Short mmCIF file of C-alpha atoms in Angstrom, two decimals:
data_model
loop_
_atom_site.label_atom_id
_atom_site.label_comp_id
_atom_site.label_asym_id
_atom_site.label_seq_id
_atom_site.Cartn_x
_atom_site.Cartn_y
_atom_site.Cartn_z
CA MET A 1 152.31 -11.91 142.09
CA GLU A 2 152.27 -9.91 138.71
CA THR A 3 148.53 -10.43 138.49
CA ASN A 4 147.96 -9.06 142.04
CA ARG A 5 150.26 -6.14 141.25
CA LYS A 6 148.31 -5.38 138.00
CA ALA A 7 144.97 -5.61 139.90
CA LEU A 8 146.12 -3.20 142.58
CA ALA A 9 147.48 -0.90 140.02
CA ASP A 10 144.01 -0.85 138.29
CA GLU A 11 142.23 -0.45 141.62
CA TYR A 12 144.52 2.49 142.45
CA ILE A 13 143.82 4.08 139.13
CA SER A 14 140.10 3.70 139.44
CA LEU A 15 140.31 5.04 143.02
CA LYS A 16 142.24 8.00 141.86
CA SER A 17 139.76 8.79 139.23
CA ASN A 18 136.90 8.43 141.63
CA TYR A 19 138.85 10.67 144.03
CA LEU A 20 139.29 13.40 141.35
CA ALA A 21 135.65 13.17 140.25
CA LEU A 22 134.35 13.58 143.81
CA GLY A 23 136.87 16.54 144.33
CA LYS A 24 135.40 18.34 141.19
CA ALA A 25 131.85 17.67 142.52
CA HIS A 26 132.76 19.09 145.89
CA GLU A 27 134.17 22.20 144.31
CA GLN A 28 131.03 22.64 142.33
CA GLU A 29 128.80 22.25 145.35
CA VAL A 30 130.98 24.74 147.36
CA ALA A 31 130.59 27.28 144.41
CA LYS A 32 126.87 26.75 144.46
CA ASN A 33 126.82 27.14 148.14
CA GLU A 34 128.58 30.51 147.81
CA GLU A 35 126.25 31.78 144.97
CA LEU A 36 123.17 30.85 147.11
CA SER A 37 124.58 32.67 150.15
CA ILE A 38 125.18 35.79 148.03
CA GLU A 39 121.70 35.75 146.61
CA LEU A 40 120.23 35.18 150.17
CA LEU A 41 122.07 38.18 151.43
CA ASN A 42 120.81 40.33 148.48
CA VAL A 43 117.17 39.19 149.08
CA VAL A 44 117.46 39.93 152.77
CA HIS A 45 118.97 43.39 151.99
CA THR A 46 116.08 43.97 149.54
CA ARG A 47 113.34 42.94 152.12
CA HIS A 48 114.89 45.23 154.76
CA SER A 49 114.83 48.20 152.19
CA LEU A 50 111.25 47.76 151.02
CA PRO A 51 109.42 49.08 154.24
CA GLN A 52 111.75 52.07 154.08
CA LEU A 53 110.87 52.82 150.44
CA ARG A 54 107.21 52.48 151.24
CA ASN A 55 107.42 54.86 154.23
CA ASN A 56 109.32 57.33 152.19
CA TYR A 57 106.74 57.22 149.32
CA SER A 58 103.78 57.77 151.96
CA GLN A 59 105.74 60.76 153.58
CA VAL A 60 106.30 62.34 150.14
CA LEU A 61 102.56 62.13 149.22
CA ALA A 62 101.61 63.47 152.75
CA ASN A 63 104.00 66.41 152.36
CA GLU A 64 102.62 67.16 149.02
CA SER A 65 99.03 67.35 150.28
CA LEU A 66 99.88 69.38 153.38
CA ALA A 67 101.81 71.78 151.23
CA GLU A 68 98.81 72.22 148.83
CA LEU A 69 96.46 72.79 151.84
CA GLU A 70 98.76 75.41 153.36
CA ARG A 71 98.92 77.08 149.93
CA VAL A 72 95.15 77.28 149.70
CA ARG A 73 94.87 78.49 153.32
CA ALA A 74 97.44 81.22 152.53
CA VAL A 75 95.33 82.29 149.60
CA VAL A 76 92.11 82.37 151.61
CA HIS A 77 93.82 84.36 154.33
CA HIS A 78 95.29 86.76 151.92
CA LEU A 79 91.95 87.37 150.30
CA SER A 80 90.13 87.65 153.53
CA ALA A 81 92.70 90.28 154.82
CA ARG A 82 91.86 92.62 152.00
CA LYS A 83 88.82 94.57 151.39
CA VAL A 84 87.17 93.06 148.52
CA LYS A 85 83.74 93.28 146.84
CA PRO A 86 80.99 90.97 147.70
CA GLU A 87 81.22 89.16 144.38
CA ASP A 88 84.85 88.70 144.85
CA ILE A 89 84.14 87.06 148.14
CA VAL A 90 81.40 84.73 146.52
CA ALA A 91 83.84 83.97 143.68
CA SER A 92 86.74 83.25 146.20
CA GLU A 93 84.44 81.32 148.33
CA HIS A 94 83.48 79.31 145.26
CA GLU A 95 86.94 78.84 144.31
CA ARG A 96 87.96 77.80 147.89
CA ARG A 97 85.17 75.12 147.96
CA LYS A 98 86.39 73.97 144.55
CA VAL A 99 89.95 73.61 145.80
CA GLU A 100 88.83 71.89 148.94
CA ARG A 101 86.83 69.33 146.79
CA HIS A 102 89.92 68.89 144.65
CA LEU A 103 92.04 68.34 147.68
CA LEU A 104 89.56 65.88 149.17
CA GLY A 105 89.54 63.97 145.89
CA ASN A 106 93.31 63.96 145.77
CA GLN A 107 93.48 62.74 149.32
CA ASP A 108 91.17 59.92 148.31
CA HIS A 109 93.07 59.17 145.38
CA ILE A 110 96.27 59.14 147.50
CA LYS A 111 94.78 56.78 149.91
CA VAL A 112 93.77 54.56 147.09
CA GLU A 113 97.38 54.67 145.80
CA ILE A 114 98.67 54.03 149.22
CA GLU A 115 96.51 50.97 149.61
CA LYS A 116 97.54 49.65 146.16
CA MET A 117 101.25 50.15 147.09
CA LYS A 118 100.59 48.42 150.36
CA ARG A 119 99.06 45.29 148.76
CA THR A 120 101.82 45.38 146.14
CA CYS A 121 104.64 45.44 148.81
CA ASP A 122 102.78 42.86 150.76
CA SER A 123 102.59 40.48 147.85
CA GLN A 124 106.23 41.22 146.98
CA GLN A 125 107.31 40.67 150.66
CA GLN A 126 105.38 37.34 150.62
CA LYS A 127 107.04 36.20 147.40
CA LEU A 128 110.48 37.24 148.79
CA GLU A 129 109.65 35.32 151.96
CA GLU A 130 108.70 32.35 149.94
CA ARG A 131 111.94 32.71 147.86
CA VAL A 132 113.95 33.16 151.08
CA VAL A 133 112.29 29.84 152.45
CA ALA A 134 112.97 27.97 149.16
CA MET A 135 116.58 29.18 149.08
CA GLY A 136 117.06 28.16 152.60
CA LYS A 137 115.91 24.74 151.79
CA GLU A 138 118.22 24.71 148.80
CA LEU A 139 120.96 25.84 151.10
CA GLN A 140 120.27 23.12 153.58
CA GLU A 141 120.30 20.51 150.82
CA ALA A 142 123.46 21.90 149.38
CA LYS A 143 125.12 21.73 152.81
CA ARG A 144 123.86 18.18 153.20
CA ALA A 145 125.22 17.36 149.78
CA ILE A 146 128.60 18.86 150.72
CA ARG A 147 128.77 16.86 153.86
CA ASN A 148 127.91 13.62 151.99
CA THR A 149 130.69 14.48 149.46
CA GLN A 150 133.18 15.21 152.05
CA HIS A 151 132.29 11.84 153.80
CA LYS A 152 132.75 10.07 150.42
CA LEU A 153 136.05 12.03 149.83
CA ALA A 154 137.28 10.90 153.32
CA GLU A 155 136.41 7.34 152.65
CA GLN A 156 137.96 7.49 149.10
CA SER A 157 141.11 8.97 150.72
CA ALA A 158 141.37 6.20 153.23
CA VAL A 159 140.94 3.46 150.59
CA LEU A 160 143.41 5.34 148.41
CA PHE A 161 145.87 5.53 151.15
CA THR A 162 145.50 1.89 151.91
CA SER A 163 145.94 1.01 148.34
CA GLN A 164 149.05 3.03 148.05
CA SER A 165 150.58 1.41 151.10
CA GLN A 166 149.58 -2.13 149.72
CA LEU A 167 150.99 -1.04 146.20
CA LYS A 168 154.29 -0.11 147.93
CA GLU A 169 154.44 -3.35 149.79
CA VAL A 170 153.76 -5.35 146.75
CA GLU A 171 156.29 -3.38 144.72
CA ALA A 172 159.00 -4.00 147.47
CA GLU A 173 158.07 -7.76 147.66
CA ASN A 174 158.19 -7.80 143.84
CA SER A 175 161.67 -6.27 143.86
CA GLN A 176 162.83 -8.79 146.54
CA LEU A 177 161.43 -11.65 144.39
CA GLN A 178 163.06 -10.41 141.21
CA LEU A 179 166.54 -10.23 143.16
CA GLN A 180 166.06 -13.74 144.41
CA LEU A 181 165.15 -14.98 140.87
CA LYS A 182 168.36 -13.33 139.53
CA GLU A 183 170.32 -14.91 142.12
CA LEU A 184 168.84 -18.28 141.47
CA ASN A 185 169.42 -17.90 137.82
CA GLN A 186 173.03 -17.15 138.50
CA GLU A 187 173.38 -20.15 140.61
CA TYR A 188 171.72 -22.52 138.24
CA ARG A 189 173.57 -21.14 135.42
CA TYR A 190 176.84 -21.82 137.40
CA ARG A 191 175.59 -25.42 138.00
CA LEU A 192 174.69 -26.02 134.47
CA THR A 193 178.12 -24.86 133.44
CA GLN A 194 179.73 -27.24 135.93
CA TYR A 195 177.56 -30.08 134.80
CA ILE A 196 178.55 -29.60 131.32
CA LYS A 197 182.24 -29.47 132.11
CA ASP A 198 181.97 -32.51 134.22
CA LEU A 199 180.21 -34.26 131.53
CA ALA A 200 182.82 -33.29 128.87
CA GLU A 201 185.65 -34.44 131.20
CA TYR A 202 183.77 -37.74 131.69
CA MET A 203 183.18 -38.29 127.99
CA ASP A 204 186.95 -37.42 127.32
CA SER A 205 188.00 -39.84 129.91
CA LYS A 206 185.77 -42.56 128.70
CA SER A 207 186.98 -42.10 125.12
CA ASN A 208 190.59 -42.11 126.38
CA ALA A 209 190.04 -45.39 128.29
CA ALA A 210 188.44 -46.96 125.32
CA LYS A 211 191.08 -45.94 122.83
CA GLY A 212 194.13 -46.73 125.02
CA PRO A 213 196.97 -44.70 126.13
CA SER A 214 198.49 -44.51 122.62
CA LYS A 215 196.58 -41.35 121.64
CA GLU A 216 197.90 -37.88 121.89
CA PRO A 217 196.61 -35.93 124.88
CA ALA A 218 195.35 -33.30 122.47
CA ASP A 219 192.87 -35.75 121.10
CA HIS A 220 191.49 -36.68 124.53
CA ALA A 221 190.12 -33.07 125.21
CA HIS A 222 188.12 -32.70 122.11
CA MET A 223 184.82 -32.78 123.82
CA LYS A 224 186.15 -30.28 126.48
CA CYS A 225 187.36 -27.87 123.95
CA PHE A 226 184.00 -27.90 122.17
CA VAL A 227 182.30 -27.25 125.44
CA ASP A 228 184.69 -24.49 126.44
CA SER A 229 184.20 -22.77 123.16
CA MET A 230 180.36 -23.13 123.41
CA LEU A 231 180.37 -21.74 126.93
CA LYS A 232 182.61 -18.90 125.85
CA ASP A 233 180.13 -18.01 123.06
CA ILE A 234 177.21 -18.16 125.49
CA ARG A 235 179.04 -15.88 128.04
CA ALA A 236 179.85 -13.43 125.24
CA ALA A 237 176.36 -13.39 123.97
CA TYR A 238 174.99 -13.08 127.45
CA LYS A 239 177.32 -10.27 128.28
CA SER A 240 176.55 -8.54 125.13
CA ARG A 241 172.95 -8.57 125.80
CA GLU A 242 173.36 -7.38 129.40
CA GLN A 243 175.48 -4.53 128.12
CA GLN A 244 172.78 -3.81 125.48
CA LEU A 245 170.08 -3.68 128.18
CA ALA A 246 172.19 -1.59 130.52
CA GLY A 247 172.82 0.89 127.73
CA ALA A 248 169.13 1.01 126.93
CA ALA A 249 168.28 1.57 130.50
CA ARG A 250 170.83 4.33 130.81
CA GLY A 251 169.41 5.93 127.69
CA TYR A 252 165.83 5.70 129.04
CA LYS A 253 167.04 7.11 132.36
CA LYS A 254 168.63 10.05 130.58
CA ARG A 255 165.67 10.72 128.52
CA MET A 256 163.46 10.69 131.52
CA GLN A 257 165.75 13.06 133.32
CA ASN A 258 165.68 15.34 130.37
CA LEU A 259 162.02 15.25 130.22
CA VAL A 260 161.75 16.05 134.05
CA ARG A 261 164.11 18.95 133.53
CA ARG A 262 162.07 20.38 130.64
CA HIS A 263 158.88 19.97 132.76
CA GLU A 264 160.52 21.87 135.73
CA ASN A 265 161.50 24.66 133.28
CA LEU A 266 157.91 24.92 131.90
CA LEU A 267 156.61 25.09 135.45
CA ILE A 268 159.02 27.77 136.23
CA ALA A 269 157.83 29.74 133.19
CA TYR A 270 154.26 29.13 134.03
CA ARG A 271 154.74 30.34 137.65
CA MET A 272 156.37 33.55 136.48
CA GLN A 273 153.62 34.24 133.99
CA ARG A 274 150.86 33.50 136.58
CA GLU A 275 152.61 35.93 139.01
CA GLN A 276 152.74 38.59 136.33
CA ILE A 277 148.99 38.22 135.79
CA GLN A 278 148.27 38.34 139.49
CA SER A 279 150.57 41.43 140.09
CA GLN A 280 148.59 43.28 137.38
CA GLY A 281 145.36 42.92 139.30
CA ILE A 282 143.15 42.18 136.33
CA SER A 283 140.11 40.43 137.65
CA GLU A 284 138.76 39.50 134.20
CA MET A 285 141.84 37.46 133.39
CA ASP A 286 142.06 34.18 134.92
CA PRO A 287 145.67 33.36 136.11
CA GLY A 288 145.06 29.63 135.95
CA PRO A 289 145.35 26.99 138.63
CA PRO A 290 148.41 26.80 140.93
CA GLU A 291 151.55 25.06 139.48
CA PHE A 292 151.13 22.12 141.98
CA HIS A 293 148.41 20.82 139.72
CA PHE A 294 150.92 20.18 136.92
CA THR A 295 153.61 18.43 139.00
CA ILE A 296 154.86 14.97 138.38
CA THR A 297 153.74 12.49 140.98
CA ASP A 298 155.77 9.38 139.92
CA SER A 299 158.35 9.00 142.83
CA GLU A 300 160.86 7.01 140.62
CA LEU A 301 161.42 10.10 138.43
CA LEU A 302 161.76 12.60 141.23
CA THR A 303 164.68 13.29 143.23
CA SER A 304 164.58 14.50 146.96
CA THR A 305 165.06 18.08 145.88
CA ILE A 306 162.22 17.92 143.41
CA GLN A 307 160.01 16.25 146.04
CA GLU A 308 160.72 18.99 148.43
CA LEU A 309 159.91 21.63 145.76
CA ASN A 310 156.59 19.79 145.11
CA GLN A 311 155.89 19.97 148.78
CA LEU A 312 156.47 23.65 148.94
CA ARG A 313 154.37 24.07 145.89
CA GLU A 314 151.62 22.23 147.55
CA ASP A 315 151.75 24.36 150.59
CA LYS A 316 151.74 27.43 148.47
CA ALA A 317 148.65 26.28 146.67
CA LYS A 318 146.86 25.64 150.05
CA LEU A 319 147.96 29.09 151.27
CA GLU A 320 146.54 30.77 148.07
CA THR A 321 143.30 28.89 148.39
CA GLU A 322 142.96 30.00 152.14
CA LEU A 323 143.91 33.50 151.19
CA ASN A 324 141.31 33.79 148.42
CA GLU A 325 138.51 32.24 150.89
CA LEU A 326 139.54 34.91 153.54
CA LYS A 327 139.57 37.81 150.96
CA GLU A 328 136.04 36.65 149.72
CA LYS A 329 134.55 36.44 153.28
CA LYS A 330 136.16 39.77 154.18
CA ARG A 331 134.70 41.35 151.06
CA LEU A 332 131.20 39.83 151.71
CA HIS A 333 131.26 40.82 155.45
CA GLU A 334 132.63 44.35 155.13
CA SER A 335 131.37 45.47 151.67
CA SER A 336 128.48 47.45 153.08
CA ALA A 337 130.18 48.90 156.17
CA LEU A 338 133.57 50.00 154.91
CA GLY A 339 134.20 53.23 153.18
CA PRO A 340 136.30 53.76 150.05
CA PHE A 341 139.33 54.91 152.00
CA GLN A 342 139.29 51.85 154.21
CA ARG A 343 138.66 49.63 151.17
CA LYS A 344 141.83 51.09 149.42
CA LEU A 345 143.81 50.51 152.67
CA ASP A 346 142.71 46.94 152.71
CA GLU A 347 143.56 46.46 149.06
CA GLU A 348 146.96 47.86 149.54
CA GLY A 349 147.52 45.70 152.60
CA TRP A 350 146.44 42.53 150.69
CA ALA A 351 148.77 43.72 147.76
CA GLU A 352 151.64 43.94 150.30
CA ILE A 353 150.91 40.53 151.53
CA ARG A 354 150.87 39.04 148.09
CA LYS A 355 154.01 40.89 147.21
CA GLN A 356 155.76 39.52 150.30
CA LEU A 357 154.46 35.89 149.52
CA ARG A 358 155.66 36.05 145.93
CA GLU A 359 159.10 37.30 147.05
CA PHE A 360 159.42 34.67 149.67
CA THR A 361 158.26 32.05 147.19
CA HIS A 362 160.61 33.21 144.50
CA THR A 363 163.57 33.41 146.86
CA THR A 364 162.99 29.95 148.29
CA GLN A 365 162.45 28.44 144.76
CA GLU A 366 165.70 30.05 143.39
CA ASP A 367 167.60 28.56 146.32
CA LEU A 368 166.11 25.15 145.90
CA GLU A 369 166.65 25.24 142.11
CA ARG A 370 170.26 26.21 142.59
CA GLU A 371 170.70 23.51 144.98
CA ARG A 372 169.02 21.04 142.79
CA SER A 373 171.27 21.87 139.80
CA GLN A 374 174.34 21.54 141.85
CA LEU A 375 173.22 18.07 143.15
CA LEU A 376 172.34 17.06 139.49
CA ILE A 377 175.88 18.02 138.47
CA ARG A 378 177.38 16.11 141.36
CA ALA A 379 175.12 13.10 140.62
CA ILE A 380 175.94 13.03 136.91
CA MET A 381 179.70 13.31 137.67
CA ALA A 382 179.47 10.51 140.31
CA GLU A 383 177.43 8.26 137.98
CA GLU A 384 180.07 8.76 135.17
CA GLN A 385 182.94 7.97 137.69
CA LEU A 386 181.06 4.85 138.77
CA LEU A 387 180.52 3.71 135.16
CA GLU A 388 184.31 4.18 134.46
CA LEU A 389 185.21 2.22 137.56
CA GLN A 390 182.69 -0.51 136.78
CA GLU A 391 184.05 -0.95 133.29
CA TYR A 392 187.69 -0.96 134.63
CA VAL A 393 186.79 -3.54 137.18
CA ASP A 394 184.82 -5.80 134.66
CA LYS A 395 187.71 -5.73 132.16
CA HIS A 396 190.54 -6.36 134.44
CA LEU A 397 188.65 -8.94 136.45
CA ALA A 398 188.02 -10.88 133.32
CA ARG A 399 191.72 -10.56 132.22
CA TYR A 400 192.70 -11.77 135.65
CA LYS A 401 190.48 -14.82 135.56
CA GLN A 402 191.94 -15.68 132.16
CA GLU A 403 195.36 -15.36 133.47
CA ILE A 404 194.63 -17.58 136.51
CA LEU A 405 193.07 -20.14 134.22
CA ARG A 406 196.29 -20.10 132.03
CA LEU A 407 198.57 -20.37 134.94
CA ARG A 408 196.70 -23.28 136.31
CA LYS A 409 196.76 -25.08 132.96
CA LEU A 410 200.56 -24.49 132.68
CA VAL A 411 201.19 -25.72 136.22
CA GLY A 412 198.96 -28.68 135.77
CA ILE A 413 196.72 -28.10 138.79
CA GLU A 414 193.17 -29.16 138.21
CA ALA A 415 190.14 -27.26 139.46
CA PRO A 416 189.07 -28.11 143.00
CA ARG A 417 186.02 -30.39 143.21
CA ALA A 418 184.33 -27.73 145.46
CA PHE A 419 183.46 -25.93 142.30
CA SER A 420 181.95 -28.88 140.59
CA ALA A 421 178.19 -29.65 140.35
CA GLY A 422 178.21 -32.18 143.09
CA ALA A 423 179.35 -29.56 145.68
CA SER A 424 176.92 -26.77 144.90
CA ASP A 425 175.97 -26.34 148.56
CA THR A 426 179.32 -24.95 149.48
CA TYR A 427 179.19 -22.54 146.46
CA LEU A 428 179.42 -18.87 147.48
CA MET A 429 177.58 -16.75 145.04
CA GLN A 430 179.37 -13.74 143.86
CA LYS A 431 177.23 -10.57 143.67
CA PRO A 432 177.02 -9.21 140.11
CA LYS A 433 179.21 -6.19 139.62
CA ARG A 434 176.62 -4.60 137.25
CA THR A 435 172.97 -5.18 136.99
CA ILE A 436 169.99 -3.50 135.14
CA SER A 437 168.32 -2.54 138.50
CA HIS A 438 171.61 -0.94 139.52
CA GLU A 439 171.82 1.09 136.33
CA LEU A 440 168.26 2.11 136.70
#
């Protein structure tokens, strides 16, 4: 049974490590998926803005050509409107032709530049399309990997849940077997004591029959006195060892309670520091993971109040995760459409929600911590009273037993045979008043 328990514990540890590793891989895949989505949005936005830039540039060049042509026409019209000399007309005609040739050359150059820009834009657009296709494939692969990881996580969670239930069953069975073993040890110890007493009485009676009735009665019970003293020493040693183990168990329990209390104080300080960092709104400073990641998971060290606190911390961590995801989606969805005033209003709304959430969590945790401290004080007082009553009962019960034995010896009543080794079937086992498991 101990081997099966160790094997299940090892399997539980390995499954838990695999579960944590798969969880980290899943978080990495989700982060990569978000990065690819953001990059894909940027590429689509760039692709959408390229034709507009190209049209703007072409329109600017055309406007410059039209402006130059209008200027030349205005000069020609101005010269033709005035009375000029024939040589001036020839010179102006020559200048006009020169300007027209210059304009025609500029138009050809502009057309060449436009063609170059078109080819450049087409090549860039083709590259962007290829990159979008490649990123789409990577996104599909990332989604497929995330689905596989989620499937593996679900399988590991099912196996982990099954192992935990099996471990609890084995622990309960082990506790029951330990209790049965303890009861059998007590029964066998009682039988052995009766065997030794019966053997001592038999030896004394045989020696009395062999020596005759002339001996004193004190000499006849030599073997019984020796056995009684030996059993008394054994009981004293056993009781001393039991008290020593009980004291060690109580000390260990107190140390673990102090450790849990210090751990809770550290968690409270960590929560306050994390809330201060979040309230300042500094995006460059990482506030750290939620306090639920640092809670103690051993159920033997946790009281019902601490377990309830851990459940609230887990719910708070889930709410924070969902809140961050919604904020990120909202920022990506409305970053291009919202104005600065609307963004400011949204930030103020989220700040108010975070403030209310912190106040609710702080108030709830204060109430639970206050209730926990009161319950701890009551539990410590009850434990001290129980120990005092247990010591009082043990001490007076032993004294009453000694008094009963002394009175029986004085009256001359022998112990009933129902308590002998031959009548062990009718023996009613007395429950131990103080055990190690009870102290734990």
